[in-house]
Amino acid sequence: MEKLQNYIGGALVAPADGTYLDNYEPAKGEVYSLIPRSKSADVEAAVEAANKAFPAWSALSNAQRSKHLMALSNRISERLDELAHAESRDNGKPFKLAQSVDIPRARDNFAFFATAILHQEDEFHSMGSKGFNYTLRQPLGAVACISPWNLPLYLFSWKIAPALASGNCVVAKPSEVTPYTAYLLSQICIEVGFPAGVLNIVHGLGAEAGQAMVEHQNIKAISFTGGTQTGARIASIAAPRFKKLSLELGGKNPNIIFDDCDFDRAVKISTRAAFANQGQICLCGSRIFIQKGIYNQFKEAFLERVKGLKVAPPENDDSRMGAVVSEDHMNKVLSYIKLAQEEGGTILHGGNRVQMPAPHAKGYFLEPTVIEGLSYDCRTNQEEIFGPVVTLTPFESEEEVLMMANSTEYGLACTIFTQDLNRAHRVAKDIHSGIVWINDWLVRDLRTPFGGVKNSGVGREGGFEALKFFTEAKNVCFNF
Ligand code: TXE
């Protein structure tokens, strides 16, 4: 059985106490590799390596750091298909999705921040004849990047790239559920001669390795993506230690369909927004609100399209939905489908586990599930399910749909389908979200601020926001 290794101080190493965790292949429901069950000793070694590498790395020019990051991006590009197969096997998502979205985005994350630091401007505030101020943005030192299982290398690199680009050294932990492409990134670092200790990758459980990273006194900032509950726990440890904190958490995103929308476009994009990555994207539109006048027409057209989504083994070219990430998560999603029925919902399509033939008989496959007839404020419509489950809810007025859309504890993303542009921008202004798409979904410009409000998180990733997060601003004032 393959044993993955940590990447510390530029070398692939076993966990200090020699303990490992099973790593499952979701599409087969079987263990296919082992990952280090790292604990505080491994984290200590990683933080030490990061702090040892920090002086030289932070002393490099932006152009020098840019070259190192571009080397990673180029190598990811060269190994794209291999990384996509690994991602698909580890997460359960269709290979085609990993090949067209996940791995290209990991490549682009490194390239984007490698070039962003070549164009960054610094601040200067003149006081006229009295003097002037300039702002130094200095790296923090060793920082922690902790990422989830839904978009493994995509989100892992989304945090690591700006941290490194701004001159920090990193201790990073992927989810123990999907560690494999982070392990391949370790190999890529060695292949391209990435400076030892600048990036350190530690595998293991959140409550063990993750917790040790958050607690470590020499970790100056934590960039986290994952569940809201976990985010709150991390904040409770980091805040009294005055660490900088970036939290990208859960979502329960409204998708608002007005009766004047471009109908076919709304149906097509709403289907992708509902079920891409098996509904395991924090930006998925899981609450679909449809204006009464077109409710039945939209429902029929949407169901027609959902029925065409083929649930199949991830390696199949025609797979539009692969396996969900784990048995626990499959059971969590199934429990919400049961809850929806208990709350009075009607299942219009799906609701069941898909029994695949061998060798996928034990795979965690679920049908795309569409439910109507629930109140906007029931648990099914208030809690994050994070699986292939959406609800349909009719509304009359803009005021009513805003009230329902804004009723949850979350505020990450929102999609609005209408051709009345005044209304589009009015709703965009009033919705409780950090990200709004008008007549589209998941169009991403990496320069834009990315993050949520309320219980969807704290802080913003993306563009210069991310580079600022990973630096301290120092104002220097000079008086003539
Ligand atoms: O996240 P966790 P999981 C939501 C979704 C999902 C829920 C839990 O609802 O069902 O979060 O998913 C590490 N100290 N999202 O289990 O537990 C953990 O090892 C330090 C939304 O993936 O939050 C992993 O690396 N680290 C999200 C990472 O945190 C800890 C995407 C995420 O794990 C830790 C994924 C601790 N105490 C899930 N506990 C999004 N916003 O995209 C865990 N970890």
Short mmCIF file of C-alpha atoms and ligand atoms in Angstrom, two decimals:
data_model
loop_
_atom_site.label_atom_id
_atom_site.label_comp_id
_atom_site.label_asym_id
_atom_site.label_seq_id
_atom_site.Cartn_x
_atom_site.Cartn_y
_atom_site.Cartn_z
CA MET A 1 0.00 0.00 0.00
CA GLU A 2 1.49 3.37 -1.00
CA LYS A 3 2.54 5.52 1.96
CA LEU A 4 2.43 9.27 1.32
CA GLN A 5 5.02 11.40 3.10
CA ASN A 6 5.28 14.83 4.61
CA TYR A 7 7.40 17.43 2.83
CA ILE A 8 9.56 19.21 5.44
CA GLY A 9 12.77 21.15 4.93
CA GLY A 10 12.81 20.22 1.25
CA ALA A 11 12.65 16.44 1.85
CA LEU A 12 9.92 13.80 1.81
CA VAL A 13 9.81 12.35 5.32
CA ALA A 14 7.77 9.85 7.31
CA PRO A 15 5.69 10.99 10.30
CA ALA A 16 7.77 11.23 13.48
CA ASP A 17 5.81 8.54 15.34
CA GLY A 18 5.35 6.33 12.28
CA THR A 19 1.52 6.38 12.41
CA TYR A 20 -0.65 6.57 9.28
CA LEU A 21 -4.28 7.06 8.29
CA ASP A 22 -6.27 5.25 5.60
CA ASN A 23 -6.91 7.20 2.42
CA TYR A 24 -10.07 6.11 0.56
CA GLU A 25 -10.97 6.15 -3.13
CA PRO A 26 -14.59 7.47 -3.00
CA ALA A 27 -15.66 5.89 -6.30
CA LYS A 28 -14.73 2.41 -5.00
CA GLY A 29 -15.18 2.84 -1.25
CA GLU A 30 -11.77 1.27 -0.66
CA VAL A 31 -8.48 2.29 0.96
CA TYR A 32 -5.88 2.89 -1.73
CA SER A 33 -3.07 4.66 0.14
CA LEU A 34 -1.92 5.71 3.60
CA ILE A 35 -1.15 9.23 4.80
CA PRO A 36 1.01 10.41 7.70
CA ARG A 37 -0.93 10.95 10.90
CA SER A 38 1.28 13.89 11.79
CA LYS A 39 1.20 15.44 15.24
CA SER A 40 2.90 18.31 17.05
CA ALA A 41 6.43 16.91 16.56
CA ASP A 42 5.99 16.95 12.77
CA VAL A 43 4.46 20.43 12.89
CA GLU A 44 7.34 21.63 15.07
CA ALA A 45 9.84 20.37 12.49
CA ALA A 46 7.90 22.06 9.70
CA VAL A 47 7.68 25.41 11.52
CA GLU A 48 11.38 25.22 12.33
CA ALA A 49 12.21 24.57 8.66
CA ALA A 50 9.99 27.47 7.61
CA ASN A 51 11.59 29.88 10.06
CA LYS A 52 15.07 28.74 8.99
CA ALA A 53 14.25 29.40 5.33
CA PHE A 54 12.49 32.70 5.96
CA PRO A 55 15.45 35.16 6.00
CA ALA A 56 16.76 34.10 2.60
CA TRP A 57 13.31 33.74 1.00
CA SER A 58 12.03 37.10 2.24
CA ALA A 59 15.26 38.76 1.11
CA LEU A 60 14.72 37.67 -2.50
CA SER A 61 13.36 40.27 -4.91
CA ASN A 62 9.79 39.91 -6.16
CA ALA A 63 11.23 38.98 -9.55
CA GLN A 64 13.30 36.16 -8.00
CA ARG A 65 10.32 34.82 -6.01
CA SER A 66 8.20 35.12 -9.14
CA LYS A 67 10.55 32.82 -11.05
CA HIS A 68 10.31 30.14 -8.34
CA LEU A 69 6.49 30.28 -8.38
CA MET A 70 6.37 30.18 -12.19
CA ALA A 71 8.51 27.04 -12.08
CA LEU A 72 5.80 25.37 -9.96
CA SER A 73 3.06 26.59 -12.29
CA ASN A 74 4.88 25.33 -15.39
CA ARG A 75 5.54 21.91 -13.85
CA ILE A 76 1.87 21.59 -12.82
CA SER A 77 1.02 22.33 -16.43
CA GLU A 78 3.41 19.62 -17.67
CA ARG A 79 1.92 17.06 -15.22
CA LEU A 80 -1.69 18.25 -15.66
CA ASP A 81 -3.36 15.00 -16.70
CA GLU A 82 -1.52 12.96 -14.06
CA LEU A 83 -2.58 15.48 -11.40
CA ALA A 84 -6.17 15.46 -12.72
CA HIS A 85 -6.34 11.65 -12.54
CA ALA A 86 -4.96 11.78 -9.00
CA GLU A 87 -7.46 14.47 -7.97
CA SER A 88 -10.38 12.56 -9.49
CA ARG A 89 -9.36 9.31 -7.78
CA ASP A 90 -8.85 11.03 -4.42
CA ASN A 91 -11.98 13.20 -4.40
CA GLY A 92 -14.44 11.21 -6.53
CA LYS A 93 -15.06 14.08 -8.97
CA PRO A 94 -15.18 13.36 -12.73
CA PHE A 95 -11.72 13.29 -14.31
CA LYS A 96 -12.95 15.73 -16.96
CA LEU A 97 -13.82 18.24 -14.21
CA ALA A 98 -10.44 17.91 -12.52
CA GLN A 99 -8.75 18.20 -15.91
CA SER A 100 -10.74 21.27 -17.02
CA VAL A 101 -11.16 23.12 -13.70
CA ASP A 102 -9.23 21.98 -10.64
CA ILE A 103 -5.71 21.49 -11.96
CA PRO A 104 -5.69 24.36 -14.49
CA ARG A 105 -6.79 26.63 -11.64
CA ALA A 106 -3.95 25.37 -9.42
CA ARG A 107 -1.55 26.14 -12.28
CA ASP A 108 -3.13 29.59 -12.65
CA ASN A 109 -3.05 30.33 -8.93
CA PHE A 110 0.73 30.06 -8.89
CA ALA A 111 1.09 31.99 -12.17
CA PHE A 112 -1.32 34.72 -11.06
CA PHE A 113 0.50 35.55 -7.83
CA ALA A 114 3.91 35.10 -9.47
CA THR A 115 2.99 37.94 -11.81
CA ALA A 116 0.90 40.00 -9.36
CA ILE A 117 4.00 40.76 -7.27
CA LEU A 118 5.72 42.17 -10.38
CA HIS A 119 3.03 44.85 -10.70
CA GLN A 120 2.21 45.65 -7.10
CA GLU A 121 2.36 49.36 -6.25
CA ASP A 122 3.29 50.72 -2.83
CA GLU A 123 1.65 53.57 -0.99
CA PHE A 124 3.08 57.06 -0.52
CA HIS A 125 1.29 59.93 1.24
CA SER A 126 2.76 63.37 0.70
CA MET A 127 2.35 66.05 3.35
CA GLY A 128 3.38 68.76 0.94
CA SER A 129 6.12 71.04 2.28
CA LYS A 130 6.02 69.26 5.65
CA GLY A 131 7.24 65.87 4.46
CA PHE A 132 5.88 62.50 3.37
CA ASN A 133 4.91 58.98 4.36
CA TYR A 134 5.58 55.68 2.69
CA THR A 135 4.11 52.27 3.52
CA LEU A 136 6.31 49.20 3.79
CA ARG A 137 4.49 45.89 3.36
CA GLN A 138 6.63 43.28 5.06
CA PRO A 139 6.10 39.49 5.16
CA LEU A 140 5.02 37.95 8.47
CA GLY A 141 7.36 34.94 8.69
CA ALA A 142 5.95 31.37 8.95
CA VAL A 143 2.23 31.12 8.14
CA ALA A 144 -0.29 28.24 8.11
CA CYS A 145 -2.51 27.30 5.17
CA ILE A 146 -5.25 24.75 5.91
CA SER A 147 -7.53 23.56 3.14
CA PRO A 148 -10.62 21.36 2.59
CA TRP A 149 -11.46 18.31 0.52
CA ASN A 150 -13.84 19.70 -2.09
CA LEU A 151 -11.37 21.43 -4.41
CA PRO A 152 -8.13 20.01 -3.04
CA LEU A 153 -5.20 21.37 -5.10
CA TYR A 154 -7.28 24.35 -6.33
CA LEU A 155 -7.82 25.73 -2.81
CA PHE A 156 -4.50 24.49 -1.40
CA SER A 157 -2.60 26.49 -4.04
CA TRP A 158 -5.02 29.46 -3.73
CA LYS A 159 -3.65 30.00 -0.21
CA ILE A 160 -0.04 28.91 -0.64
CA ALA A 161 0.70 31.03 -3.73
CA PRO A 162 0.01 34.50 -2.24
CA ALA A 163 1.65 33.53 1.05
CA LEU A 164 4.87 32.57 -0.76
CA ALA A 165 4.67 35.41 -3.27
CA SER A 166 4.56 37.99 -0.48
CA GLY A 167 7.75 36.57 1.04
CA ASN A 168 6.43 34.27 3.76
CA CYS A 169 7.35 30.64 4.36
CA VAL A 170 4.49 28.19 4.67
CA VAL A 171 3.37 25.21 6.72
CA ALA A 172 0.41 23.80 4.78
CA LYS A 173 -2.03 21.00 5.57
CA PRO A 174 -4.44 19.59 2.98
CA SER A 175 -7.57 17.78 4.11
CA GLU A 176 -6.83 14.25 5.37
CA VAL A 177 -9.72 13.20 3.10
CA THR A 178 -7.98 14.36 -0.09
CA PRO A 179 -4.22 14.54 0.47
CA TYR A 180 -2.90 13.10 -2.76
CA THR A 181 -2.36 16.08 -5.06
CA ALA A 182 -0.72 18.00 -2.21
CA TYR A 183 1.71 15.07 -1.99
CA LEU A 184 2.34 15.33 -5.75
CA LEU A 185 2.96 19.06 -5.28
CA SER A 186 5.70 18.09 -2.81
CA GLN A 187 7.32 16.00 -5.54
CA ILE A 188 6.99 18.92 -7.97
CA CYS A 189 8.75 21.23 -5.50
CA ILE A 190 11.67 18.81 -5.34
CA GLU A 191 11.70 18.37 -9.13
CA VAL A 192 11.94 22.11 -9.82
CA GLY A 193 14.46 22.75 -7.05
CA PHE A 194 12.12 24.87 -4.96
CA PRO A 195 14.14 26.28 -2.03
CA ALA A 196 14.08 23.88 0.95
CA GLY A 197 11.89 24.82 3.90
CA VAL A 198 10.04 27.62 2.08
CA LEU A 199 7.00 25.40 1.61
CA ASN A 200 6.35 22.54 4.07
CA ILE A 201 3.41 20.16 3.67
CA VAL A 202 2.19 18.21 6.70
CA HIS A 203 -0.54 15.58 6.40
CA GLY A 204 -2.89 14.55 9.19
CA LEU A 205 -6.07 15.12 11.13
CA GLY A 206 -7.45 18.58 11.77
CA ALA A 207 -7.73 18.03 15.50
CA GLU A 208 -4.09 16.86 15.66
CA ALA A 209 -1.79 18.33 12.97
CA GLY A 210 -4.19 21.18 12.14
CA GLN A 211 -4.66 22.12 15.77
CA ALA A 212 -0.88 22.02 16.38
CA MET A 213 -0.36 24.46 13.50
CA VAL A 214 -3.01 26.86 14.78
CA GLU A 215 -1.60 26.77 18.32
CA HIS A 216 2.07 27.11 17.34
CA GLN A 217 3.50 30.37 18.66
CA ASN A 218 5.74 30.88 15.61
CA ILE A 219 2.84 30.68 13.15
CA LYS A 220 1.94 34.33 12.51
CA ALA A 221 -1.19 33.94 10.36
CA ILE A 222 -3.70 31.27 9.45
CA SER A 223 -5.53 31.02 6.14
CA PHE A 224 -8.34 28.47 6.46
CA THR A 225 -11.10 27.13 4.21
CA GLY A 226 -13.59 24.64 5.57
CA GLY A 227 -16.62 24.33 7.77
CA THR A 228 -18.05 27.19 9.79
CA GLN A 229 -17.81 25.23 13.03
CA THR A 230 -14.14 24.46 12.45
CA GLY A 231 -13.54 28.09 11.54
CA ALA A 232 -15.02 29.17 14.87
CA ARG A 233 -12.80 26.70 16.73
CA ILE A 234 -9.68 27.94 14.93
CA ALA A 235 -10.62 31.55 15.66
CA SER A 236 -11.04 30.77 19.38
CA ILE A 237 -7.41 29.60 19.47
CA ALA A 238 -5.87 32.17 17.10
CA ALA A 239 -7.61 35.34 18.33
CA PRO A 240 -6.16 35.46 21.86
CA ARG A 241 -2.75 34.75 20.31
CA PHE A 242 -3.25 37.77 17.98
CA LYS A 243 -2.61 35.80 14.82
CA LYS A 244 -3.92 37.15 11.51
CA LEU A 245 -6.87 35.08 10.38
CA SER A 246 -8.55 34.49 7.01
CA LEU A 247 -11.63 32.23 7.18
CA GLU A 248 -13.49 30.98 4.08
CA LEU A 249 -16.37 28.98 5.50
CA GLY A 250 -19.69 27.47 4.58
CA GLY A 251 -22.48 28.79 2.35
CA LYS A 252 -26.18 28.25 1.61
CA ASN A 253 -26.33 30.29 -1.54
CA PRO A 254 -29.56 31.66 -3.06
CA ASN A 255 -30.10 31.46 -6.82
CA ILE A 256 -32.81 34.02 -7.68
CA ILE A 257 -34.72 33.56 -10.94
CA PHE A 258 -36.94 36.49 -11.94
CA ASP A 259 -39.71 35.99 -14.49
CA ASP A 260 -38.02 38.24 -17.06
CA CYS A 261 -34.82 36.15 -17.12
CA ASP A 262 -33.18 34.66 -20.20
CA PHE A 263 -35.03 31.40 -19.48
CA ASP A 264 -32.86 28.79 -21.23
CA ARG A 265 -29.69 30.40 -19.87
CA ALA A 266 -31.11 30.44 -16.35
CA VAL A 267 -32.04 26.75 -16.52
CA LYS A 268 -28.68 25.72 -17.95
CA ILE A 269 -26.53 27.67 -15.51
CA SER A 270 -28.74 26.85 -12.51
CA THR A 271 -28.21 23.14 -13.18
CA ARG A 272 -24.43 23.54 -13.21
CA ALA A 273 -24.55 25.81 -10.14
CA ALA A 274 -26.60 23.17 -8.33
CA PHE A 275 -24.64 20.00 -9.09
CA ALA A 276 -21.09 20.81 -10.22
CA ASN A 277 -18.55 18.80 -8.20
CA GLN A 278 -21.51 16.83 -6.81
CA GLY A 279 -22.77 20.05 -5.18
CA GLN A 280 -19.58 20.17 -3.07
CA ILE A 281 -18.55 23.75 -3.81
CA CYS A 282 -19.11 26.46 -1.19
CA LEU A 283 -20.39 28.65 -4.04
CA CYS A 284 -23.09 26.24 -5.28
CA GLY A 285 -26.60 27.63 -5.67
CA SER A 286 -28.51 25.22 -3.42
CA ARG A 287 -31.62 27.36 -2.75
CA ILE A 288 -33.35 28.17 -6.02
CA PHE A 289 -36.00 30.91 -5.74
CA ILE A 290 -38.26 31.22 -8.79
CA GLN A 291 -40.72 34.03 -9.41
CA LYS A 292 -44.29 32.63 -9.34
CA GLY A 293 -45.13 33.44 -12.95
CA ILE A 294 -42.56 31.01 -14.33
CA TYR A 295 -42.32 28.57 -11.41
CA ASN A 296 -43.90 25.55 -13.09
CA GLN A 297 -42.24 26.21 -16.45
CA PHE A 298 -38.82 26.53 -14.79
CA LYS A 299 -39.41 23.47 -12.59
CA GLU A 300 -40.20 21.29 -15.62
CA ALA A 301 -37.28 22.54 -17.68
CA PHE A 302 -34.86 22.28 -14.73
CA LEU A 303 -35.97 18.71 -13.92
CA GLU A 304 -35.57 17.75 -17.58
CA ARG A 305 -31.98 18.95 -17.50
CA VAL A 306 -31.21 17.36 -14.12
CA LYS A 307 -32.45 13.99 -15.38
CA GLY A 308 -29.80 14.26 -18.10
CA LEU A 309 -26.94 14.46 -15.57
CA LYS A 310 -25.26 11.08 -15.74
CA VAL A 311 -24.01 9.72 -12.41
CA ALA A 312 -21.07 7.55 -13.41
CA PRO A 313 -17.60 6.45 -12.35
CA PRO A 314 -15.32 9.52 -12.42
CA GLU A 315 -13.02 8.08 -15.08
CA ASN A 316 -15.88 7.82 -17.58
CA ASP A 317 -15.91 10.57 -20.20
CA ASP A 318 -19.70 10.93 -19.89
CA SER A 319 -19.64 11.22 -16.09
CA ARG A 320 -21.36 14.48 -15.10
CA MET A 321 -21.54 13.50 -11.45
CA GLY A 322 -18.98 11.34 -9.71
CA ALA A 323 -18.91 10.07 -6.14
CA VAL A 324 -19.24 12.32 -3.09
CA VAL A 325 -16.06 12.51 -1.06
CA SER A 326 -16.61 10.02 1.76
CA GLU A 327 -19.03 7.56 3.32
CA ASP A 328 -19.57 9.96 6.25
CA HIS A 329 -20.38 12.79 3.89
CA MET A 330 -22.71 10.60 1.81
CA ASN A 331 -24.60 9.65 4.98
CA LYS A 332 -24.72 13.32 6.05
CA VAL A 333 -26.30 14.26 2.71
CA LEU A 334 -28.76 11.34 2.86
CA SER A 335 -29.75 12.43 6.36
CA TYR A 336 -30.65 15.87 5.02
CA ILE A 337 -32.77 14.33 2.26
CA LYS A 338 -34.64 12.40 4.97
CA LEU A 339 -34.99 15.60 7.03
CA ALA A 340 -36.40 17.43 4.01
CA GLN A 341 -39.16 14.85 3.72
CA GLU A 342 -39.86 15.07 7.46
CA GLU A 343 -40.14 18.87 7.04
CA GLY A 344 -42.80 18.43 4.38
CA GLY A 345 -40.71 18.54 1.23
CA THR A 346 -41.56 16.62 -1.93
CA ILE A 347 -38.71 14.95 -3.79
CA LEU A 348 -39.19 15.79 -7.47
CA HIS A 349 -36.08 13.89 -8.59
CA GLY A 350 -33.37 11.76 -6.97
CA GLY A 351 -33.04 11.23 -3.22
CA ASN A 352 -31.18 7.92 -3.34
CA ARG A 353 -27.75 6.38 -3.34
CA VAL A 354 -26.81 5.05 -6.78
CA GLN A 355 -25.82 1.39 -6.71
CA MET A 356 -23.00 0.97 -9.22
CA PRO A 357 -21.78 -2.33 -10.66
CA ALA A 358 -18.31 -3.68 -9.70
CA PRO A 359 -15.69 -2.40 -9.19
CA HIS A 360 -17.64 0.67 -8.01
CA ALA A 361 -20.28 -1.24 -6.00
CA LYS A 362 -19.06 0.29 -2.73
CA GLY A 363 -18.67 3.79 -4.20
CA TYR A 364 -20.34 6.82 -2.61
CA PHE A 365 -22.66 7.81 -5.50
CA LEU A 366 -25.81 9.91 -5.00
CA GLU A 367 -28.54 10.97 -7.41
CA PRO A 368 -28.93 14.71 -8.11
CA THR A 369 -31.84 15.60 -5.85
CA VAL A 370 -34.49 18.30 -6.32
CA ILE A 371 -36.99 19.10 -3.57
CA GLU A 372 -39.97 21.49 -3.46
CA GLY A 373 -42.68 22.43 -0.98
CA LEU A 374 -40.45 23.43 1.94
CA SER A 375 -40.72 26.64 3.95
CA TYR A 376 -37.83 29.06 3.40
CA ASP A 377 -36.92 28.92 7.10
CA CYS A 378 -36.90 25.13 7.68
CA ARG A 379 -33.62 23.40 8.55
CA THR A 380 -33.19 21.98 5.04
CA ASN A 381 -33.27 25.55 3.69
CA GLN A 382 -31.14 27.04 6.45
CA GLU A 383 -28.31 24.54 6.96
CA GLU A 384 -25.40 23.77 4.61
CA ILE A 385 -25.81 20.30 3.06
CA PHE A 386 -22.80 20.56 0.71
CA GLY A 387 -24.03 17.81 -1.60
CA PRO A 388 -26.16 17.25 -4.74
CA VAL A 389 -29.36 18.57 -3.16
CA VAL A 390 -31.29 21.72 -4.10
CA THR A 391 -34.66 23.13 -3.13
CA LEU A 392 -37.13 25.07 -5.32
CA THR A 393 -39.12 27.89 -3.67
CA PRO A 394 -41.57 30.26 -5.43
CA PHE A 395 -41.69 33.98 -4.64
CA GLU A 396 -43.91 36.94 -5.61
CA SER A 397 -41.90 40.12 -5.09
CA GLU A 398 -38.31 41.32 -4.92
CA GLU A 399 -38.85 42.23 -1.25
CA GLU A 400 -40.08 38.75 -0.43
CA VAL A 401 -37.22 36.94 -2.14
CA LEU A 402 -34.62 39.21 -0.54
CA MET A 403 -36.10 38.46 2.88
CA MET A 404 -35.96 34.70 2.24
CA ALA A 405 -32.52 34.78 0.59
CA ASN A 406 -31.04 36.82 3.47
CA SER A 407 -32.67 34.70 6.19
CA THR A 408 -29.77 32.25 6.73
CA GLU A 409 -26.69 32.61 8.96
CA TYR A 410 -24.55 32.45 5.82
CA GLY A 411 -23.64 35.08 3.22
CA LEU A 412 -21.12 33.75 0.71
CA ALA A 413 -22.47 33.89 -2.88
CA CYS A 414 -25.63 34.67 -4.82
CA THR A 415 -26.77 34.38 -8.43
CA ILE A 416 -29.42 36.67 -9.94
CA PHE A 417 -31.15 35.96 -13.26
CA THR A 418 -33.04 38.93 -14.69
CA GLN A 419 -32.81 41.21 -17.72
CA ASP A 420 -33.89 44.26 -15.72
CA LEU A 421 -30.46 45.65 -14.96
CA ASN A 422 -31.71 48.20 -12.42
CA ARG A 423 -33.26 45.35 -10.48
CA ALA A 424 -30.12 43.20 -10.86
CA HIS A 425 -27.89 45.86 -9.34
CA ARG A 426 -30.46 46.76 -6.66
CA VAL A 427 -30.69 43.14 -5.50
CA ALA A 428 -26.89 42.78 -5.71
CA LYS A 429 -26.60 45.76 -3.37
CA ASP A 430 -29.10 44.40 -0.84
CA ILE A 431 -28.21 40.71 -0.75
CA HIS A 432 -26.09 39.43 2.19
CA SER A 433 -23.26 37.99 0.11
CA GLY A 434 -19.58 38.59 -0.52
CA ILE A 435 -19.88 37.43 -4.12
CA VAL A 436 -22.72 38.09 -6.61
CA TRP A 437 -23.10 36.77 -10.16
CA ILE A 438 -25.63 38.38 -12.51
CA ASN A 439 -26.90 35.97 -15.23
CA ASP A 440 -23.96 33.66 -14.68
CA TRP A 441 -22.13 31.50 -12.10
CA LEU A 442 -18.54 30.74 -11.08
CA VAL A 443 -17.00 33.22 -13.49
CA ARG A 444 -13.76 33.97 -11.66
CA ASP A 445 -11.37 36.90 -12.09
CA LEU A 446 -8.52 36.18 -9.66
CA ARG A 447 -7.98 39.93 -9.06
CA THR A 448 -11.36 40.26 -7.34
CA PRO A 449 -11.95 40.09 -3.57
CA PHE A 450 -13.22 36.61 -2.63
CA GLY A 451 -15.03 35.78 0.60
CA GLY A 452 -18.25 35.92 2.54
CA VAL A 453 -20.14 37.77 5.25
CA LYS A 454 -21.93 36.57 8.40
CA ASN A 455 -21.02 32.91 9.13
CA SER A 456 -19.46 32.43 5.69
CA GLY A 457 -16.19 33.84 6.90
CA VAL A 458 -13.85 36.65 7.77
CA GLY A 459 -11.54 38.46 5.40
CA ARG A 460 -11.03 38.28 1.65
CA GLU A 461 -8.77 36.18 -0.57
CA GLY A 462 -7.86 37.00 -4.15
CA GLY A 463 -5.69 39.56 -5.90
CA PHE A 464 -3.95 42.19 -3.82
CA GLU A 465 -6.33 41.44 -0.90
CA ALA A 466 -4.52 38.13 -0.45
CA LEU A 467 -1.07 39.69 -0.73
CA LYS A 468 -2.05 42.32 1.85
CA PHE A 469 -3.35 39.63 4.21
CA PHE A 470 0.04 37.92 4.20
CA THR A 471 1.97 41.13 4.99
CA GLU A 472 2.14 43.74 7.75
CA ALA A 473 1.82 47.38 6.70
CA LYS A 474 4.34 49.73 8.29
CA ASN A 475 3.94 53.48 7.81
CA VAL A 476 7.18 55.45 7.75
CA CYS A 477 6.82 59.21 8.13
CA PHE A 478 9.55 61.71 7.22
CA ASN A 479 9.27 65.34 8.15
CA PHE A 480 11.56 67.80 6.31
O1 TXE B 1 -14.21 20.68 6.73
P1 TXE B 1 -13.37 20.86 8.02
P2 TXE B 1 -14.62 19.34 6.10
C1 TXE B 1 -18.14 22.63 4.79
C2 TXE B 1 -19.13 21.58 4.37
C3 TXE B 1 -18.57 20.35 4.97
C4 TXE B 1 -18.07 20.90 6.29
C5 TXE B 1 -17.00 20.02 6.87
O2 TXE B 1 -20.38 21.85 5.00
O3 TXE B 1 -19.55 19.36 5.22
O4 TXE B 1 -17.49 22.16 5.94
O5 TXE B 1 -16.10 19.69 5.79
C6 TXE B 1 -8.85 20.96 9.02
N1 TXE B 1 -7.78 22.88 13.68
N2 TXE B 1 -17.13 22.88 3.80
O6 TXE B 1 -14.66 18.18 7.04
O7 TXE B 1 -13.59 19.86 9.06
C7 TXE B 1 -9.16 19.68 8.30
O8 TXE B 1 -8.20 18.69 8.56
C8 TXE B 1 -7.15 23.04 12.49
C9 TXE B 1 -17.14 24.15 3.14
O9 TXE B 1 -13.70 19.28 4.96
O10 TXE B 1 -13.61 22.27 8.33
C10 TXE B 1 -9.16 20.13 6.86
O11 TXE B 1 -7.84 20.21 6.38
N3 TXE B 1 -7.55 22.46 11.33
C11 TXE B 1 -15.78 24.46 2.61
C12 TXE B 1 -9.76 21.53 6.94
O12 TXE B 1 -9.58 21.93 8.30
C13 TXE B 1 -8.65 21.69 11.38
C14 TXE B 1 -15.19 23.35 1.82
C15 TXE B 1 -11.25 21.55 6.62
O13 TXE B 1 -11.87 20.62 7.48
C16 TXE B 1 -9.38 21.46 12.57
C17 TXE B 1 -15.24 22.13 2.56
C18 TXE B 1 -8.89 22.10 13.77
N4 TXE B 1 -9.49 21.96 14.94
C19 TXE B 1 -16.21 21.92 3.54
N5 TXE B 1 -10.44 20.65 12.28
C20 TXE B 1 -15.74 25.69 1.72
N6 TXE B 1 -16.06 26.85 2.28
O14 TXE B 1 -15.38 25.58 0.57
C21 TXE B 1 -10.36 20.39 10.96
N7 TXE B 1 -9.30 21.00 10.41
#
